Amino acid sequence: MTDEQAKALEYPFTFQEIEWRVLRVSKNDPTRAQVAAYVDSRAIQNRLDSVVGRENWQNTFESVVGSNNGTTAHICRISIYYPERGEWISKSDGAGCTDVEPIKGGLSNAFKRAASMWGMGRYLYGLKNIWATIDEYKCIAQKSYPELEKRYNQYVNHLLNKKQGSGKENQQGPSQKQGAKQNNQQQPA
């Protein structure tokens, strides 16, 4: 893998590739909740396919079975082929089972965490203290998404400007570098 490919893996995802979940509901206002951004597994798969090629990455899973779902863990290993070295390099991370679809959720979370080890979506850990309006089902209200998009794009723009200001080259997204088609690409505001 080249330095250019490593930078392309780390490049921020578009707002359309980001999902949001409720972390906690406000004690003072039950219509507001703290939310977190995360990247979907398919966006990670697409990123790996477009940057290193379908044939140059693979993932494996190992489950460590506990006495119940709460104590079972899943380890995902993502390996990327380095042709210049003639070898596969692997990085791994794990997650426990989730409350909804415990096994699938645990495997998916382990995959996303392993991707973060390669830099994909790692910048999202710095996007903190985001609050949104929620509906009666404790889901993010549709009217909150334009503000979430604005905040997300401001954050990404700040990160990219910071990298550019630190003397690093202005990075293009992986799809621009690889010539792949972008779906609904939103440039940070």
XYZ file of N, CA and C in Angstrom:
567
model
N 0.848 -1.178 0.000
C 0.000 0.000 0.000
C 0.889 1.235 0.000
N 0.535 2.193 -0.818
C 1.324 3.419 -0.920
C 0.886 4.430 0.144
N 1.701 5.469 0.337
C 1.323 6.555 1.244
C 0.041 7.227 0.758
N -0.084 7.376 -0.555
C -1.289 7.983 -1.130
C -2.529 7.148 -0.794
N -2.417 5.833 -0.882
C -3.541 4.970 -0.534
C -3.871 5.058 0.958
N -2.841 5.126 1.800
C -3.081 5.249 3.243
C -3.838 6.539 3.546
N -3.459 7.644 2.894
C -4.161 8.913 3.081
C -5.595 8.814 2.575
N -5.791 8.106 1.476
C -7.141 7.956 0.924
C -8.035 7.133 1.855
N -7.471 6.141 2.529
C -8.267 5.369 3.501
C -8.710 6.264 4.649
N -7.833 7.169 5.081
C -8.115 8.036 6.222
C -8.996 9.234 5.879
N -9.177 9.517 4.604
C -9.927 10.705 4.196
C -11.356 10.653 4.737
N -11.878 11.784 5.224
C -13.233 11.788 5.793
C -14.302 11.329 4.798
N -15.276 10.633 5.319
C -16.411 10.177 4.521
C -17.363 11.337 4.266
N -18.163 11.225 3.214
C -19.184 12.235 2.946
C -20.290 12.107 3.988
N -21.062 13.161 4.144
C -22.182 13.122 5.093
C -23.138 11.971 4.750
N -23.333 11.701 3.470
C -24.248 10.632 3.060
C -23.756 9.244 3.457
N -22.469 9.105 3.719
C -21.915 7.814 4.126
C -21.909 7.639 5.639
N -22.328 8.669 6.352
C -22.316 8.660 7.811
C -23.703 8.327 8.347
N -23.738 7.533 9.406
C -24.981 7.222 10.124
C -24.886 7.897 11.493
N -26.038 8.058 12.126
C -26.094 8.708 13.440
C -26.900 7.847 14.389
N -26.516 7.868 15.650
C -27.294 7.151 16.656
C -27.400 7.983 17.920
N -28.469 7.732 18.665
C -28.699 8.438 19.918
C -27.823 7.814 20.994
N -27.087 8.669 21.708
C -26.271 8.199 22.827
C -27.054 8.264 24.131
N -27.648 9.442 24.383
C -28.427 9.606 25.605
C -29.407 10.743 25.430
N -30.550 10.603 26.080
C -31.598 11.621 26.042
C -31.359 12.601 27.187
N -31.592 13.873 26.924
C -31.423 14.911 27.937
C -32.377 14.679 29.104
N -31.883 14.834 30.308
C -32.720 14.715 31.499
C -33.661 15.906 31.613
N -33.228 17.068 31.114
C -34.017 18.294 31.226
C -34.996 18.501 30.081
N -34.720 17.909 28.924
C -35.570 18.089 27.747
C -35.662 16.774 26.988
N -36.756 16.018 27.164
C -36.870 14.698 26.533
C -36.990 14.732 25.005
N -37.004 15.934 24.412
C -37.039 16.029 22.951
C -35.636 16.222 22.371
N -34.607 16.251 23.232
C -33.231 16.452 22.784
C -32.368 15.276 23.234
N -31.395 14.937 22.393
C -30.502 13.831 22.723
C -29.107 14.111 22.187
N -28.127 13.596 22.896
C -26.758 13.636 22.402
C -26.630 12.514 21.389
N -26.022 12.804 20.247
C -25.917 11.826 19.166
C -24.469 11.637 18.757
N -24.199 10.520 18.123
C -22.845 10.213 17.655
C -22.896 9.789 16.196
N -21.876 10.186 15.461
C -21.736 9.802 14.059
C -20.897 8.536 13.980
N -21.247 7.675 13.047
C -20.429 6.498 12.792
C -20.501 6.162 11.306
N -19.542 5.416 10.855
C -19.498 5.039 9.447
C -20.093 3.645 9.291
N -20.866 3.470 8.258
C -21.523 2.201 7.968
C -20.509 1.202 7.379
N -20.713 -0.067 7.652
C -19.801 -1.108 7.154
C -19.667 -1.091 5.641
N -20.771 -0.850 4.929
C -20.714 -0.848 3.469
C -19.854 0.307 2.939
N -19.877 1.437 3.630
C -19.018 2.559 3.218
C -17.545 2.178 3.373
N -17.238 1.437 4.420
C -15.861 0.966 4.629
C -15.469 -0.022 3.535
N -16.364 -0.954 3.218
C -16.093 -1.921 2.158
C -15.852 -1.210 0.831
N -16.698 -0.221 0.523
C -16.532 0.539 -0.711
C -15.213 1.294 -0.727
N -14.831 1.856 0.417
C -13.565 2.591 0.510
C -12.396 1.641 0.248
N -12.409 0.501 0.888
C -11.328 -0.465 0.684
C -11.275 -0.923 -0.772
N -12.443 -1.222 -1.357
C -12.485 -1.641 -2.766
C -11.900 -0.573 -3.689
N -12.282 0.689 -3.462
C -11.856 1.753 -4.378
C -10.399 2.161 -4.170
N -9.884 2.019 -2.954
C -8.520 2.484 -2.673
C -7.476 1.393 -2.909
N -7.697 0.193 -2.383
C -6.676 -0.852 -2.524
C -7.081 -1.944 -3.509
N -8.355 -1.968 -3.902
C -8.831 -2.987 -4.840
C -9.462 -4.158 -4.113
N -10.489 -4.701 -4.713
C -11.245 -5.818 -4.101
C -10.357 -7.006 -3.741
N -9.373 -7.250 -4.571
C -8.526 -8.431 -4.373
C -7.390 -8.195 -3.379
N -7.236 -6.977 -2.907
C -6.096 -6.649 -2.046
C -6.457 -6.394 -0.590
N -7.656 -6.794 -0.193
C -8.011 -6.725 1.224
C -8.909 -7.908 1.544
N -8.873 -8.282 2.807
C -9.724 -9.373 3.281
C -9.978 -9.191 4.763
N -11.052 -9.791 5.227
C -11.326 -9.736 6.657
C -11.689 -11.120 7.171
N -11.321 -11.364 8.406
C -11.652 -12.619 9.073
C -12.188 -12.274 10.460
N -12.990 -13.180 10.989
C -13.578 -12.978 12.310
C -13.263 -14.154 13.217
N -13.137 -13.835 14.478
C -12.991 -14.853 15.510
C -13.933 -14.448 16.635
N -14.703 -15.399 17.120
C -15.601 -15.112 18.234
C -15.071 -15.774 19.493
N -15.105 -15.037 20.564
C -14.717 -15.551 21.866
C -16.028 -15.683 22.645
N -16.483 -16.915 22.759
C -17.800 -17.173 23.322
C -17.760 -17.113 24.840
N -18.648 -16.299 25.372
C -18.799 -16.203 26.817
C -20.011 -17.008 27.262
N -20.417 -16.835 28.490
C -21.556 -17.582 29.018
C -22.890 -17.049 28.499
N -22.883 -15.829 27.932
C -24.093 -15.253 27.337
C -23.670 -14.179 26.334
N -24.662 -13.552 25.676
C -24.333 -12.520 24.683
C -23.528 -11.380 25.277
N -23.797 -11.046 26.517
C -23.105 -9.935 27.164
C -21.624 -10.183 27.386
N -21.203 -11.431 27.385
C -19.792 -11.740 27.616
C -19.115 -12.344 26.386
N -19.828 -12.391 25.257
C -19.254 -12.884 24.010
C -18.658 -11.713 23.244
N -17.480 -11.921 22.673
C -16.803 -10.875 21.905
C -16.466 -11.382 20.515
N -16.399 -10.453 19.585
C -16.030 -10.772 18.211
C -14.796 -9.949 17.850
N -13.817 -10.613 17.269
C -12.587 -9.959 16.832
C -12.584 -9.978 15.308
N -12.378 -8.821 14.700
C -12.258 -8.740 13.246
C -10.828 -8.354 12.905
N -10.290 -9.037 11.920
C -8.954 -8.727 11.410
C -9.123 -8.297 9.955
N -8.672 -7.081 9.648
C -8.652 -6.607 8.262
C -7.207 -6.658 7.797
N -6.992 -7.373 6.707
C -5.658 -7.525 6.130
C -5.620 -6.829 4.772
N -4.544 -6.111 4.527
C -4.331 -5.427 3.252
C -3.028 -5.941 2.661
N -3.079 -6.262 1.361
C -1.908 -6.781 0.674
C -0.991 -5.632 0.262
N 0.283 -5.766 0.611
C 1.314 -4.802 0.237
C 2.154 -5.445 -0.869
N 1.848 -5.148 -2.145
C 2.574 -5.826 -3.232
C 4.078 -5.540 -3.231
N 4.461 -4.334 -2.805
C 5.892 -4.011 -2.795
C 6.659 -4.841 -1.773
N 5.946 -5.362 -0.774
C 6.573 -6.211 0.242
C 6.242 -7.685 0.033
N 5.225 -7.941 -0.809
C 4.808 -9.316 -1.059
C 4.177 -9.983 0.150
N 3.483 -9.175 0.985
C 2.882 -9.755 2.186
C 1.588 -9.031 2.575
N 0.809 -9.734 3.381
C -0.418 -9.177 3.944
C -0.087 -8.586 5.317
N -0.580 -7.383 5.568
C -0.445 -6.746 6.876
C -1.847 -6.694 7.479
N -1.959 -7.083 8.733
C -3.271 -7.164 9.385
C -3.344 -6.263 10.602
N -4.540 -5.748 10.835
C -4.848 -5.002 12.051
C -6.209 -5.480 12.520
N -6.386 -5.557 13.831
C -7.637 -6.100 14.344
C -8.132 -5.333 15.549
N -9.418 -5.486 15.803
C -10.064 -4.916 16.975
C -11.335 -5.725 17.200
N -11.960 -5.508 18.326
C -13.113 -6.318 18.659
C -14.256 -5.534 19.258
N -15.385 -6.223 19.396
C -16.581 -5.639 19.991
C -17.423 -6.764 20.567
N -18.251 -6.405 21.521
C -19.180 -7.367 22.088
C -20.447 -7.445 21.256
N -21.322 -8.349 21.639
C -22.616 -8.457 20.980
C -23.438 -7.209 21.289
N -24.350 -6.888 20.405
C -25.219 -5.732 20.599
C -26.590 -6.188 21.084
N -27.398 -5.234 21.525
C -28.740 -5.555 22.016
C -29.672 -5.979 20.883
N -29.555 -5.317 19.728
C -30.381 -5.651 18.566
C -29.530 -6.478 17.617
N -30.049 -7.601 17.155
C -29.294 -8.524 16.313
C -27.895 -8.731 16.890
N -27.809 -9.391 18.035
C -26.555 -9.457 18.802
C -25.326 -9.913 18.022
N -25.423 -10.995 17.275
C -24.242 -11.505 16.582
C -23.871 -10.610 15.408
N -24.847 -10.304 14.541
C -24.587 -9.437 13.394
C -24.073 -8.080 13.856
N -24.691 -7.506 14.882
C -24.258 -6.215 15.394
C -22.843 -6.260 15.946
N -22.517 -7.322 16.656
C -21.173 -7.466 17.196
C -20.121 -7.619 16.112
N -20.434 -8.421 15.079
C -19.497 -8.590 13.965
C -19.302 -7.277 13.211
N -20.408 -6.570 12.962
C -20.343 -5.297 12.252
C -19.534 -4.275 13.043
N -19.766 -4.196 14.344
C -19.006 -3.253 15.175
C -17.526 -3.610 15.219
N -17.213 -4.898 15.260
C -15.806 -5.317 15.246
C -15.149 -4.919 13.923
N -15.882 -5.076 12.815
C -15.363 -4.689 11.497
C -15.073 -3.190 11.458
N -16.016 -2.378 11.951
C -15.834 -0.924 11.950
C -14.661 -0.507 12.839
N -14.493 -1.192 13.959
C -13.376 -0.873 14.856
C -12.040 -1.281 14.231
N -12.019 -2.405 13.539
C -10.791 -2.820 12.849
C -10.460 -1.832 11.736
N -11.487 -1.329 11.047
C -11.270 -0.321 9.997
C -10.658 0.942 10.588
N -11.077 1.288 11.785
C -10.517 2.460 12.462
C -9.021 2.273 12.725
N -8.602 1.038 12.948
C -7.179 0.762 13.138
C -6.380 1.130 11.879
N -7.039 1.063 10.711
C -6.423 1.463 9.446
C -6.650 2.950 9.165
N -7.331 3.651 10.086
C -7.559 5.087 9.936
C -8.923 5.460 9.394
N -9.698 4.498 8.918
C -11.010 4.800 8.340
C -12.008 5.180 9.435
N -12.502 6.407 9.353
C -13.487 6.881 10.313
C -12.934 7.256 11.676
N -11.646 7.132 11.881
C -11.065 7.426 13.191
C -11.295 8.880 13.604
N -11.326 9.779 12.642
C -11.554 11.198 12.930
C -12.904 11.436 13.610
N -13.850 10.518 13.466
C -15.182 10.697 14.054
C -15.148 10.721 15.578
N -14.121 10.141 16.168
C -14.014 10.162 17.630
C -13.837 11.589 18.154
N -13.384 12.507 17.317
C -13.220 13.897 17.728
C -14.478 14.741 17.575
N -15.501 14.196 16.941
C -16.769 14.916 16.730
C -17.648 14.677 17.948
N -17.580 15.605 18.899
C -18.232 15.389 20.195
C -19.277 16.454 20.482
N -20.078 16.152 21.488
C -21.061 17.085 22.029
C -22.036 17.591 20.964
N -22.570 16.674 20.185
C -23.565 17.004 19.173
C -24.940 16.626 19.730
N -25.859 17.588 19.716
C -27.216 17.372 20.214
C -28.203 17.551 19.080
N -29.285 16.762 19.120
C -30.299 16.820 18.071
C -31.682 16.624 18.677
N -32.679 17.080 17.945
C -34.070 16.846 18.330
C -34.430 15.404 17.999
N -35.147 14.761 18.889
C -35.585 13.386 18.664
C -37.108 13.331 18.631
N -37.630 12.257 18.078
C -39.082 12.092 18.007
C -39.586 11.269 19.194
N -40.863 10.946 19.172
C -41.463 10.219 20.301
C -40.919 8.801 20.453
N -40.252 8.274 19.419
C -39.670 6.929 19.475
C -38.196 6.964 19.886
N -37.720 8.143 20.258
C -36.327 8.369 20.654
C -35.350 8.158 19.483
N -35.843 8.437 18.282
C -35.020 8.419 17.073
C -34.763 9.865 16.665
N -33.678 10.094 15.956
C -33.356 11.445 15.509
C -34.460 11.918 14.559
N -35.017 13.083 14.862
C -36.078 13.655 14.034
C -35.515 14.084 12.681
N -36.280 13.865 11.621
C -35.835 14.225 10.275
C -35.415 15.686 10.175
N -36.098 16.555 10.916
C -35.770 17.977 10.846
C -34.388 18.290 11.415
N -33.775 17.359 12.125
C -32.443 17.568 12.688
C -31.318 17.329 11.681
N -31.594 16.602 10.604
C -30.517 16.215 9.689
C -29.838 17.379 8.966
N -30.557 18.426 8.558
C -29.824 19.548 7.946
C -28.804 20.176 8.899
N -29.141 20.303 10.174
C -28.195 20.856 11.150
C -27.039 19.880 11.394
N -27.331 18.577 11.456
C -26.264 17.584 11.618
C -25.306 17.639 10.431
N -25.863 17.770 9.240
C -25.021 17.862 8.042
C -24.134 19.106 8.105
N -24.706 20.224 8.510
C -23.932 21.468 8.629
C -22.791 21.300 9.634
N -23.104 20.763 10.807
C -22.078 20.577 11.846
C -20.997 19.602 11.382
N -21.420 18.499 10.758
C -20.465 17.508 10.270
C -19.532 18.129 9.231
N -20.097 18.826 8.259
C -19.281 19.418 7.200
C -18.344 20.493 7.742
N -18.785 21.257 8.739
C -17.897 22.240 9.371
C -16.720 21.537 10.042
N -17.003 20.447 10.726
C -15.958 19.686 11.408
C -14.947 19.131 10.391
N -15.446 18.520 9.321
C -14.567 17.950 8.298
C -13.751 19.052 7.632
N -14.396 20.158 7.318
C -13.684 21.276 6.701
C -12.567 21.773 7.613
N -12.843 21.862 8.909
C -11.830 22.277 9.887
C -10.646 21.297 9.880
N -10.953 20.005 9.866
C -9.882 18.994 9.846
C -9.021 19.126 8.589
N -9.672 19.275 7.450
C -8.927 19.368 6.189
C -8.103 20.643 6.123
N -8.659 21.755 6.606
C -7.901 23.015 6.638
C -6.719 22.915 7.584
N -6.921 22.226 8.704
C -5.847 22.040 9.678
C -4.699 21.230 9.062
N -5.040 20.174 8.333
C -4.007 19.362 7.669
C -3.282 20.180 6.617
N -4.032 20.968 5.861
C -3.436 21.791 4.817
C -2.535 22.850 5.438
N -2.959 23.443 6.548
C -2.186 24.477 7.224
C -0.947 23.952 7.909
N -0.924 22.636 8.198
C 0.237 22.067 8.885
C 1.343 21.671 7.916
N 1.154 22.052 6.641
C 2.198 21.758 5.660
C 1.949 20.498 4.875
N 0.903 19.746 5.234
C 0.585 18.553 4.466
C -0.134 18.974 3.193
N 0.027 18.187 2.159
C -0.613 18.522 0.896
C -2.126 18.489 1.054
N -2.807 19.287 0.256
C -4.260 19.277 0.265
C -4.716 17.939 -0.300
N -5.387 17.185 0.526
C -5.779 15.844 0.128
C -7.093 15.865 -0.630
N -7.177 15.027 -1.648
C -8.444 14.789 -2.307
C -9.000 13.504 -1.725
N -10.308 13.349 -1.866
C -10.939 12.129 -1.384
C -10.500 10.936 -2.190
N -10.684 9.734 -1.659
C -10.231 8.530 -2.337
C -10.905 8.327 -3.684
N -12.144 8.716 -3.810
C -12.832 8.513 -5.084
C -12.277 9.441 -6.151
N -11.888 10.675 -5.768
C -11.298 11.560 -6.745
C -9.950 11.029 -7.197
N -9.156 10.502 -6.267
C -7.838 9.994 -6.604
C -7.927 8.718 -7.428
N -8.906 7.897 -7.136
C -9.031 6.621 -7.821
C -9.886 6.727 -9.082
N -10.541 7.890 -9.271
C -11.355 8.062 -10.461
C -12.695 7.367 -10.356
N -13.076 6.927 -9.167
C -14.353 6.240 -9.009
C -15.489 7.251 -8.973
N -16.671 6.796 -9.338
C -17.854 7.651 -9.330
C -18.292 7.910 -7.894
N -18.659 9.157 -7.597
C -19.127 9.518 -6.255
C -20.639 9.622 -6.280
N -21.295 9.102 -5.271
C -22.727 9.255 -5.122
C -23.003 10.388 -4.157
N -23.709 11.400 -4.646
C -24.146 12.518 -3.801
C -22.994 13.119 -3.009
N -21.849 13.309 -3.615
C -20.702 13.878 -2.920
C -21.018 15.281 -2.456
N -20.907 15.524 -1.180
C -21.088 16.841 -0.604
C -19.705 17.325 -0.192
N -19.309 18.442 -0.683
C -18.057 19.012 -0.227
C -18.306 19.713 1.089
N -17.404 19.598 2.039
C -17.592 20.272 3.312
C -17.789 21.777 3.100
N -18.733 22.326 3.886
C -19.043 23.763 3.770
C -18.011 24.608 4.470
